[in-house]
């Protein structure tokens, strides 16, 4: 009889997940619509709908009956690999959600929207003091959440866990320190001894309709399935998996910056391929978020940088680009390739190149960890930010808007999120080493437009398993070793030494 009971428990558990999935799907669609087509005055009614559905979803995620299913299923040896992974992730989420008193969650949600509004205003005025009182509250909440979640060594570990399972401050520091020691001098060598590429060919005026068309072509090229997706305009691009067979990409286009729309499309397309590559049962088991935020980011960076910012891609894409923008007819693939690979310390993270990007992340990760540990105070954040910018990138922000106020994350309480961006770059480079071993003729294939070999490799090794494996487990399965940043260092040193003519 016990077996029969467990079968019932599993069925009930899956039914419970289905209820959650239906609500998540509706919420994702509402949120996508809010960013794309919702009229501005629709926000009043929309926030009521979103608020109600969010509350319902939260109630399902902490329902005592779910706790009972999870306890029973944790002891059930007959579950499949995917079902076990689902129970592992759902149990973790259940206990984290349960750990926070409901009153605190509500209070946090209210302060969160005030905090985001204060950040918008502070950024507009470029005045940190406008944001400081609310940020102080948000940091305080994050510290309390960390205490409720629990941790062994560092309170920031508890927050990292929400984005990158298994990652800790200690591990992060072991990645960051050597990486910084290699990247900072390399960046300086490029600046002092190298010859920067000529970027003038990608500057000018580029019709937005044509850029939109180009983005569609690029998404087609990488195998994004438009029959199970869409491409729409937004202010801040994102990709959202509304449901299985409904994975939507958004993008933005700048008239004077061709690369923003193209690499934006490739980046989001990389995220979308991950979700389009997962089988339906992983959606049903709520494993469609992927292995971690960092692994998700590795898939976008793989397509954006390792494919899109490499020479073979431009050999194939140059005539396509020239078909859309005739001014590129006489520009060689090599010139285009170089033009999209300028390395320069910049103030703004989202505009950073492959070499300096991770330095922006390290700075944020270190400040976050210190804030959460109470080692530094919010009031001193602009000073710490500017000092770190000078130390890592050799530049000092002229104002807060282009410094400590540039990212939305802290205003909405996303402490622990930033490291995912860096880890994504590192994971992608490590995977690429293996891909090149497995596919020695990859460059030749990409140069003639055969992107399939690459996308099939990531589909087989990364996408198909969705969130079944934890990041380190996945990396070990794929590459034979857990995360190792040396692949990234080797990749950027080789690539940019060549472009910059370093001996
Ligand atoms: Zn991304």
Coordinates of C-alpha atoms and ligand atoms in Angstrom, one line a residue:
X1 CA 0.0 0.0 0.0
X2 CA 2.9 2.3 0.8
X3 CA 3.8 2.4 -2.9
X4 CA 0.3 3.3 -3.8
X5 CA 0.3 6.1 -1.4
X6 CA 3.5 7.5 -2.8
X7 CA 2.2 7.4 -6.3
X8 CA -0.8 9.4 -5.0
X9 CA 1.6 11.8 -3.3
X10 CA 3.6 12.3 -6.5
X11 CA 0.4 12.9 -8.5
X12 CA -0.8 15.4 -5.9
X13 CA 2.6 17.1 -5.9
X14 CA 2.5 17.4 -9.6
X15 CA -1.0 18.8 -9.5
X16 CA 0.1 21.4 -6.9
X17 CA 3.0 22.4 -9.2
X18 CA 0.6 22.7 -12.1
X19 CA -1.5 25.2 -10.1
X20 CA 1.7 27.2 -9.4
X21 CA 2.8 26.9 -13.0
X22 CA -0.5 28.3 -14.3
X23 CA -0.2 31.3 -12.0
X24 CA 3.5 31.8 -12.8
X25 CA 2.6 31.7 -16.5
X26 CA -0.1 34.3 -16.1
X27 CA 2.2 36.5 -14.0
X28 CA 5.0 36.2 -16.6
X29 CA 2.6 37.2 -19.4
X30 CA 1.3 40.2 -17.4
X31 CA 4.8 41.3 -16.7
X32 CA 5.8 40.9 -20.4
X33 CA 2.8 42.9 -21.4
X34 CA 3.5 45.6 -18.9
X35 CA 7.0 46.1 -20.4
X36 CA 5.9 45.9 -24.0
X37 CA 2.3 47.0 -24.9
X38 CA 0.4 48.0 -21.8
X39 CA -0.8 51.6 -22.0
X40 CA 0.8 53.7 -19.2
X41 CA -2.5 54.4 -17.5
X42 CA -3.1 50.6 -17.3
X43 CA -0.6 50.3 -14.4
X44 CA -3.2 51.0 -11.7
X45 CA -5.5 48.0 -12.6
X46 CA -2.5 45.9 -13.6
X47 CA -0.7 46.2 -10.2
X48 CA -3.9 45.0 -8.5
X49 CA -4.1 41.9 -10.7
X50 CA -0.4 41.2 -10.3
X51 CA -0.6 41.8 -6.6
X52 CA -3.4 39.3 -6.2
X53 CA -1.8 36.6 -8.4
X54 CA 1.5 37.0 -6.6
X55 CA -0.1 36.6 -3.3
X56 CA -1.9 33.4 -4.5
X57 CA 1.4 32.0 -5.9
X58 CA 3.1 32.7 -2.6
X59 CA 0.4 31.0 -0.6
X60 CA 0.8 27.9 -2.8
X61 CA 4.6 28.0 -2.4
X62 CA 4.3 27.8 1.4
X63 CA 1.1 25.7 1.6
X64 CA 1.5 23.1 4.5
X65 CA 0.2 20.4 2.1
X66 CA 3.2 21.1 -0.2
X67 CA 5.5 20.7 2.8
X68 CA 3.9 17.3 3.4
X69 CA 4.4 16.2 -0.2
X70 CA 8.0 17.3 -0.1
X71 CA 8.7 15.4 3.1
X72 CA 7.1 12.3 1.8
X73 CA 8.8 12.5 -1.6
X74 CA 12.2 13.3 -0.2
X75 CA 12.2 9.7 1.3
X76 CA 10.9 8.1 -1.9
X77 CA 13.6 6.2 -3.6
X78 CA 11.5 5.5 -6.7
X79 CA 11.5 9.0 -8.1
X80 CA 13.2 9.8 -11.4
X81 CA 16.3 12.0 -11.6
X82 CA 14.1 14.9 -12.8
X83 CA 11.5 14.4 -10.0
X84 CA 14.2 14.3 -7.4
X85 CA 15.7 17.6 -8.7
X86 CA 12.2 19.1 -8.6
X87 CA 11.7 18.1 -4.9
X88 CA 15.2 19.4 -4.1
X89 CA 14.6 22.8 -5.5
X90 CA 11.0 23.1 -4.3
X91 CA 12.0 22.1 -0.8
X92 CA 14.7 24.7 -0.7
X93 CA 12.3 27.4 -2.0
X94 CA 9.6 26.2 0.5
X95 CA 11.9 26.5 3.5
X96 CA 13.3 29.9 2.4
X97 CA 9.9 31.3 1.9
X98 CA 8.6 29.9 5.1
X99 CA 11.6 31.3 7.0
X100 CA 10.5 34.9 6.5
X101 CA 7.5 36.1 8.7
X102 CA 4.6 37.0 6.3
X103 CA 4.4 40.5 7.9
X104 CA 8.0 41.1 7.0
X105 CA 7.4 40.0 3.4
X106 CA 4.6 42.5 3.0
X107 CA 6.5 45.3 4.7
X108 CA 9.5 44.6 2.4
X109 CA 7.3 44.7 -0.7
X110 CA 6.0 48.1 0.2
X111 CA 9.5 49.5 1.0
X112 CA 10.7 47.9 -2.2
X113 CA 8.4 49.9 -4.5
X114 CA 9.3 53.1 -2.5
X115 CA 12.9 52.3 -2.8
X116 CA 12.8 51.8 -6.5
X117 CA 10.9 55.1 -7.0
X118 CA 13.6 56.8 -4.8
X119 CA 16.3 55.3 -6.9
X120 CA 14.7 56.6 -10.1
X121 CA 14.5 60.1 -8.7
X122 CA 18.1 59.9 -7.2
X123 CA 19.5 58.8 -10.5
X124 CA 17.6 61.6 -12.3
X125 CA 19.1 64.1 -9.9
X126 CA 22.4 62.3 -9.7
X127 CA 22.2 62.6 -6.0
X128 CA 22.8 59.6 -3.8
X129 CA 21.4 61.2 -0.7
X130 CA 17.9 61.0 -2.2
X131 CA 18.3 57.2 -2.3
X132 CA 20.3 56.7 0.9
X133 CA 17.5 56.3 3.5
X134 CA 15.6 53.8 1.4
X135 CA 18.7 51.9 0.4
X136 CA 19.6 51.7 4.1
X137 CA 16.3 50.0 4.7
X138 CA 16.7 47.6 1.8
X139 CA 20.2 46.6 3.1
X140 CA 18.7 46.1 6.5
X141 CA 16.0 43.8 5.1
X142 CA 18.5 41.8 3.1
X143 CA 20.6 41.3 6.3
X144 CA 17.5 40.2 8.2
X145 CA 16.5 37.8 5.3
X146 CA 20.0 36.4 5.4
X147 CA 19.6 35.7 9.1
X148 CA 16.2 34.0 8.6
X149 CA 17.5 31.9 5.6
X150 CA 20.6 30.9 7.7
X151 CA 24.2 30.5 6.7
X152 CA 27.4 28.9 7.9
X153 CA 30.1 31.4 7.4
X154 CA 29.0 34.7 5.8
X155 CA 25.5 36.3 5.7
X156 CA 26.0 37.0 2.0
X157 CA 26.2 33.3 1.4
X158 CA 22.5 33.0 2.2
X159 CA 21.6 35.6 -0.4
X160 CA 24.0 34.1 -3.1
X161 CA 22.2 30.8 -2.6
X162 CA 19.0 32.4 -4.1
X163 CA 20.7 33.0 -7.4
X164 CA 23.7 30.6 -7.6
X165 CA 23.2 27.5 -5.5
X166 CA 26.3 26.4 -3.6
X167 CA 28.2 29.7 -4.2
X168 CA 29.8 31.3 -1.1
X169 CA 31.8 34.5 -0.4
X170 CA 34.8 32.4 0.2
X171 CA 34.6 30.7 -3.2
X172 CA 33.8 33.9 -4.9
X173 CA 36.9 35.6 -3.4
X174 CA 39.0 32.6 -4.6
X175 CA 37.7 33.3 -8.1
X176 CA 37.8 37.1 -7.9
X177 CA 41.3 37.7 -6.5
X178 CA 43.3 35.9 -9.2
X179 CA 41.0 37.0 -11.9
X180 CA 41.5 40.7 -10.9
X181 CA 45.3 40.2 -10.6
X182 CA 45.3 39.0 -14.2
X183 CA 42.7 41.2 -15.8
X184 CA 43.8 44.6 -14.4
X185 CA 47.4 44.5 -15.7
X186 CA 46.2 43.0 -19.0
X187 CA 43.8 45.8 -19.5
X188 CA 46.6 48.3 -18.8
X189 CA 48.9 46.5 -21.3
X190 CA 46.2 46.8 -24.0
X191 CA 45.9 50.5 -23.3
X192 CA 49.6 51.3 -23.2
X193 CA 51.2 48.8 -25.6
X194 CA 48.3 47.9 -27.9
X195 CA 46.7 49.4 -31.0
X196 CA 43.0 49.9 -30.4
X197 CA 40.7 48.8 -33.3
X198 CA 39.0 51.5 -35.4
X199 CA 35.3 51.6 -34.3
X200 CA 34.2 54.3 -36.7
X201 CA 32.7 51.8 -39.2
X202 CA 29.9 50.8 -36.7
X203 CA 29.2 54.5 -35.8
X204 CA 26.7 56.6 -37.5
X205 CA 22.9 56.6 -38.1
X206 CA 21.1 53.2 -38.4
X207 CA 17.4 53.1 -39.1
X208 CA 15.6 51.4 -36.3
X209 CA 13.2 49.5 -38.5
X210 CA 16.1 48.0 -40.4
X211 CA 17.8 47.2 -37.1
X212 CA 14.7 45.3 -36.0
X213 CA 14.8 43.4 -39.2
X214 CA 18.5 42.6 -38.6
X215 CA 17.7 41.4 -35.1
X216 CA 15.1 38.9 -36.5
X217 CA 17.7 37.6 -39.0
X218 CA 20.2 37.1 -36.2
X219 CA 17.7 35.3 -34.1
X220 CA 16.7 33.1 -37.1
X221 CA 20.4 32.4 -37.7
X222 CA 21.0 31.0 -34.2
X223 CA 17.9 28.8 -34.4
X224 CA 15.5 30.8 -32.2
X225 CA 12.0 29.3 -32.9
X226 CA 9.6 32.2 -33.8
X227 CA 6.7 29.7 -33.8
X228 CA 7.3 29.4 -30.1
X229 CA 8.4 32.9 -29.4
X230 CA 8.3 36.6 -30.4
X231 CA 10.5 39.7 -30.6
X232 CA 9.2 43.0 -29.2
X233 CA 10.6 46.4 -28.3
X234 CA 11.3 47.4 -24.6
X235 CA 13.4 49.9 -22.7
X236 CA 15.4 47.3 -20.8
X237 CA 15.7 44.0 -22.8
X238 CA 14.9 40.7 -21.2
X239 CA 13.7 37.2 -22.1
X240 CA 10.8 35.5 -20.5
X241 CA 9.6 31.9 -20.6
X242 CA 5.8 32.3 -20.3
X243 CA 5.4 28.6 -20.7
X244 CA 6.7 25.6 -22.7
X245 CA 6.6 26.7 -26.4
X246 CA 6.2 30.3 -25.5
X247 CA 9.6 31.9 -24.8
X248 CA 9.7 35.6 -25.7
X249 CA 12.6 37.8 -26.5
X250 CA 12.6 41.6 -26.2
X251 CA 15.2 44.1 -27.4
X252 CA 15.9 47.8 -27.9
X253 CA 17.6 49.7 -30.7
X254 CA 19.6 52.9 -30.6
X255 CA 19.8 54.9 -33.7
X256 CA 23.4 55.8 -33.3
X257 CA 24.6 52.4 -32.0
X258 CA 24.2 49.4 -34.3
X259 CA 25.9 47.0 -31.9
X260 CA 23.4 47.6 -29.1
X261 CA 20.5 46.1 -31.0
X262 CA 22.5 43.3 -32.6
X263 CA 24.3 42.1 -29.5
X264 CA 21.2 42.6 -27.4
X265 CA 19.3 40.3 -29.7
X266 CA 22.0 37.7 -29.7
X267 CA 22.3 37.9 -25.9
X268 CA 18.6 37.5 -25.3
X269 CA 18.5 34.9 -28.0
X270 CA 21.0 32.9 -26.1
X271 CA 18.8 33.0 -23.0
X272 CA 15.8 32.0 -25.1
X273 CA 17.6 29.0 -26.7
X274 CA 18.2 27.7 -23.2
X275 CA 14.5 27.7 -22.5
X276 CA 13.4 26.6 -25.9
X277 CA 15.8 23.6 -25.6
X278 CA 14.2 22.2 -22.4
X279 CA 11.6 19.4 -22.7
X280 CA 8.1 20.0 -21.5
X281 CA 8.3 17.8 -18.4
X282 CA 11.0 20.2 -16.9
X283 CA 8.4 23.0 -17.1
X284 CA 5.9 20.8 -15.4
X285 CA 8.4 20.1 -12.6
X286 CA 9.3 23.7 -12.3
X287 CA 12.9 23.1 -13.4
X288 CA 12.7 25.5 -16.4
X289 CA 14.6 28.3 -14.6
X290 CA 17.8 26.5 -15.6
X291 CA 20.7 25.3 -13.4
X292 CA 21.3 28.8 -12.0
X293 CA 21.3 32.5 -13.0
X294 CA 25.0 32.1 -13.8
X295 CA 24.5 29.1 -16.1
X296 CA 21.6 31.0 -17.7
X297 CA 23.9 33.9 -18.3
X298 CA 26.6 31.6 -19.7
X299 CA 24.2 30.7 -22.5
X300 CA 23.5 34.3 -23.4
X301 CA 27.2 35.2 -23.3
X302 CA 28.0 32.2 -25.4
X303 CA 25.9 33.4 -28.2
X304 CA 26.6 37.2 -27.7
X305 CA 30.3 37.0 -27.2
X306 CA 31.9 33.7 -28.0
X307 CA 29.8 33.4 -31.2
X308 CA 28.8 37.0 -32.1
X309 CA 32.0 38.8 -31.2
X310 CA 34.2 36.3 -33.0
X311 CA 35.6 36.5 -36.5
X312 CA 33.9 33.4 -38.1
X313 CA 30.5 34.9 -37.2
X314 CA 31.4 38.1 -39.1
X315 CA 32.6 36.2 -42.1
X316 CA 29.1 34.9 -42.5
X317 CA 27.2 37.9 -41.2
X318 CA 29.0 40.7 -43.1
X319 CA 27.1 40.1 -46.4
X320 CA 23.8 39.7 -44.4
X321 CA 24.5 43.0 -42.6
X322 CA 25.3 44.6 -46.0
X323 CA 22.0 43.4 -47.3
X324 CA 20.3 45.4 -44.6
X325 CA 22.7 48.3 -44.4
X326 CA 24.4 48.8 -47.9
X327 CA 27.1 51.0 -46.3
X328 CA 28.8 47.8 -45.1
X329 CA 29.2 46.3 -48.6
X330 CA 32.8 47.3 -48.8
X331 CA 33.7 46.7 -45.1
X332 CA 35.6 43.4 -44.6
X333 CA 34.5 40.9 -41.9
X334 CA 37.9 41.5 -40.2
X335 CA 37.3 45.2 -39.9
X336 CA 33.8 44.6 -38.4
X337 CA 35.2 42.0 -36.0
X338 CA 37.8 44.4 -34.7
X339 CA 35.3 47.3 -34.5
X340 CA 33.0 45.3 -32.1
X341 CA 36.0 44.4 -29.9
X342 CA 37.2 47.7 -28.4
X343 CA 38.5 47.3 -24.9
X344 CA 38.2 50.5 -22.8
X345 CA 37.6 51.1 -19.1
X346 CA 34.1 52.6 -18.9
X347 CA 31.9 54.0 -16.2
X348 CA 28.8 52.0 -17.1
X349 CA 28.6 48.2 -16.5
X350 CA 26.1 47.4 -19.3
X351 CA 28.4 49.1 -21.9
X352 CA 31.5 47.3 -20.7
X353 CA 33.6 45.1 -23.1
X354 CA 34.6 41.5 -22.4
X355 CA 37.8 42.3 -20.6
X356 CA 36.5 45.0 -18.2
X357 CA 33.0 43.7 -17.6
X358 CA 34.0 41.3 -14.8
X359 CA 35.8 44.1 -13.0
X360 CA 32.5 46.0 -12.7
X361 CA 31.0 42.9 -11.2
X362 CA 33.8 42.2 -8.7
X363 CA 33.4 45.7 -7.4
X364 CA 29.7 45.2 -6.8
X365 CA 30.1 41.8 -5.3
X366 CA 32.7 43.0 -2.8
X367 CA 30.7 46.0 -1.8
X368 CA 27.5 43.9 -1.4
X369 CA 29.3 41.4 0.8
X370 CA 30.7 44.1 3.0
X371 CA 27.3 45.9 3.2
X372 CA 25.5 42.7 4.2
X373 CA 28.2 41.9 6.8
X374 CA 27.9 45.4 8.2
X375 CA 31.5 46.2 7.5
X376 CA 30.7 49.3 5.5
X377 CA 27.8 51.7 5.9
X378 CA 25.3 52.8 3.1
X379 CA 26.3 56.4 3.7
X380 CA 29.9 55.7 2.7
X381 CA 28.9 53.7 -0.4
X382 CA 29.6 56.4 -3.1
X383 CA 33.1 56.9 -1.7
X384 CA 33.8 53.1 -1.6
X385 CA 32.4 52.8 -5.1
X386 CA 34.6 55.6 -6.5
X387 CA 37.7 54.3 -4.8
X388 CA 37.1 50.8 -6.2
X389 CA 36.5 52.2 -9.7
X390 CA 39.8 53.9 -9.6
X391 CA 41.6 50.9 -8.2
X392 CA 40.1 48.4 -10.7
X393 CA 39.4 50.4 -13.8
X394 CA 41.6 53.5 -13.3
X395 CA 38.7 55.9 -13.7
X396 CA 36.5 57.9 -11.2
X397 CA 32.8 58.5 -11.9
X398 CA 32.2 62.3 -12.3
X399 CA 28.8 61.9 -10.6
X400 CA 26.6 59.4 -8.7
X401 CA 24.3 58.7 -11.8
X402 CA 27.3 57.3 -13.6
X403 CA 28.6 55.7 -10.5
X404 CA 26.9 54.1 -7.5
X405 CA 23.4 54.8 -8.8
X406 CA 23.6 53.2 -12.2
X407 CA 22.0 49.8 -11.5
X408 CA 18.5 49.0 -10.5
X409 CA 19.3 45.8 -8.5
X410 CA 19.9 47.2 -5.0
X411 CA 16.8 49.4 -5.2
X412 CA 14.7 46.3 -5.5
X413 CA 16.6 44.2 -3.0
X414 CA 18.5 42.0 -5.4
X415 CA 21.6 41.5 -3.3
X416 CA 23.6 38.5 -4.4
X417 CA 22.5 38.8 -8.1
X418 CA 25.5 40.6 -9.6
X419 CA 28.0 37.7 -9.3
X420 CA 25.8 35.7 -11.8
X421 CA 26.9 38.0 -14.5
X422 CA 30.5 37.3 -13.9
X423 CA 30.0 33.6 -13.4
X424 CA 28.2 33.4 -16.7
X425 CA 31.2 34.7 -18.6
X426 CA 33.5 32.2 -16.8
X427 CA 31.2 29.2 -17.3
X428 CA 30.8 30.1 -21.0
X429 CA 34.6 30.3 -21.5
X430 CA 35.1 26.9 -19.8
X431 CA 32.3 25.3 -21.9
X432 CA 33.9 26.8 -25.0
X433 CA 37.2 25.1 -24.3
X434 CA 35.3 21.8 -24.3
X435 CA 33.3 22.7 -27.3
X436 CA 36.4 23.4 -29.3
X437 CA 37.8 20.0 -28.4
X438 CA 34.6 18.3 -29.4
X439 CA 34.1 20.3 -32.6
X440 CA 37.6 21.1 -34.0
X441 CA 36.1 22.5 -37.2
X442 CA 33.7 24.8 -35.5
X443 CA 35.2 28.0 -36.8
X444 CA 35.0 26.8 -40.4
X445 CA 31.4 25.8 -39.9
X446 CA 30.3 29.1 -38.3
X447 CA 32.1 31.0 -41.1
X448 CA 29.7 29.4 -43.6
X449 CA 26.6 30.0 -41.5
X450 CA 26.4 26.6 -39.9
X451 CA 25.7 27.7 -36.3
X452 CA 23.8 24.5 -35.7
X453 CA 26.9 22.5 -34.5
X454 CA 27.3 25.0 -31.7
X455 CA 23.7 25.3 -30.7
X456 CA 23.2 21.5 -30.9
X457 CA 26.1 21.1 -28.5
X458 CA 24.7 23.5 -25.9
X459 CA 21.3 22.0 -26.4
X460 CA 22.5 18.5 -25.7
X461 CA 24.9 19.3 -22.8
X462 CA 23.2 22.3 -21.1
X463 CA 19.7 23.1 -22.3
X464 CA 18.1 19.7 -22.2
X465 CA 18.7 19.1 -18.5
X466 CA 17.3 22.5 -17.5
X467 CA 17.5 22.8 -13.7
X468 CA 18.2 19.2 -13.0
X469 CA 21.8 19.7 -12.1
X470 CA 23.4 22.2 -9.7
X471 CA 25.9 24.5 -11.4
X472 CA 29.1 22.8 -10.2
X473 CA 27.6 19.4 -10.9
X474 CA 26.6 20.5 -14.4
X475 CA 30.1 21.9 -15.2
X476 CA 31.7 18.8 -13.9
X477 CA 29.5 16.6 -16.1
X478 CA 30.1 18.8 -19.2
X479 CA 33.7 19.8 -18.8
X480 CA 35.1 17.3 -16.3
X481 CA 35.8 20.0 -13.7
X482 CA 33.9 22.5 -11.6
X483 CA 34.2 26.2 -12.4
X484 CA 37.7 27.2 -13.3
X485 CA 38.3 30.9 -14.3
X486 CA 41.6 30.2 -16.1
X487 CA 39.7 29.4 -19.3
X488 CA 38.2 32.9 -19.3
X489 CA 41.6 34.5 -18.7
X490 CA 43.2 32.5 -21.5
X491 CA 40.4 33.3 -23.8
X492 CA 40.5 37.1 -23.4
X493 CA 44.3 37.2 -23.4
X494 CA 44.6 35.3 -26.7
X495 CA 41.7 37.1 -28.4
X496 CA 42.6 40.6 -27.4
X497 CA 46.4 40.3 -27.7
X498 CA 45.8 39.4 -31.3
X499 CA 43.3 42.2 -31.9
X500 CA 45.6 44.8 -30.2
X501 CA 48.8 43.5 -31.8
X502 CA 50.5 42.6 -28.5
X503 CA 53.5 40.3 -28.9
Ligands
LIG1 ZN1 21.5 38.0 -19.6

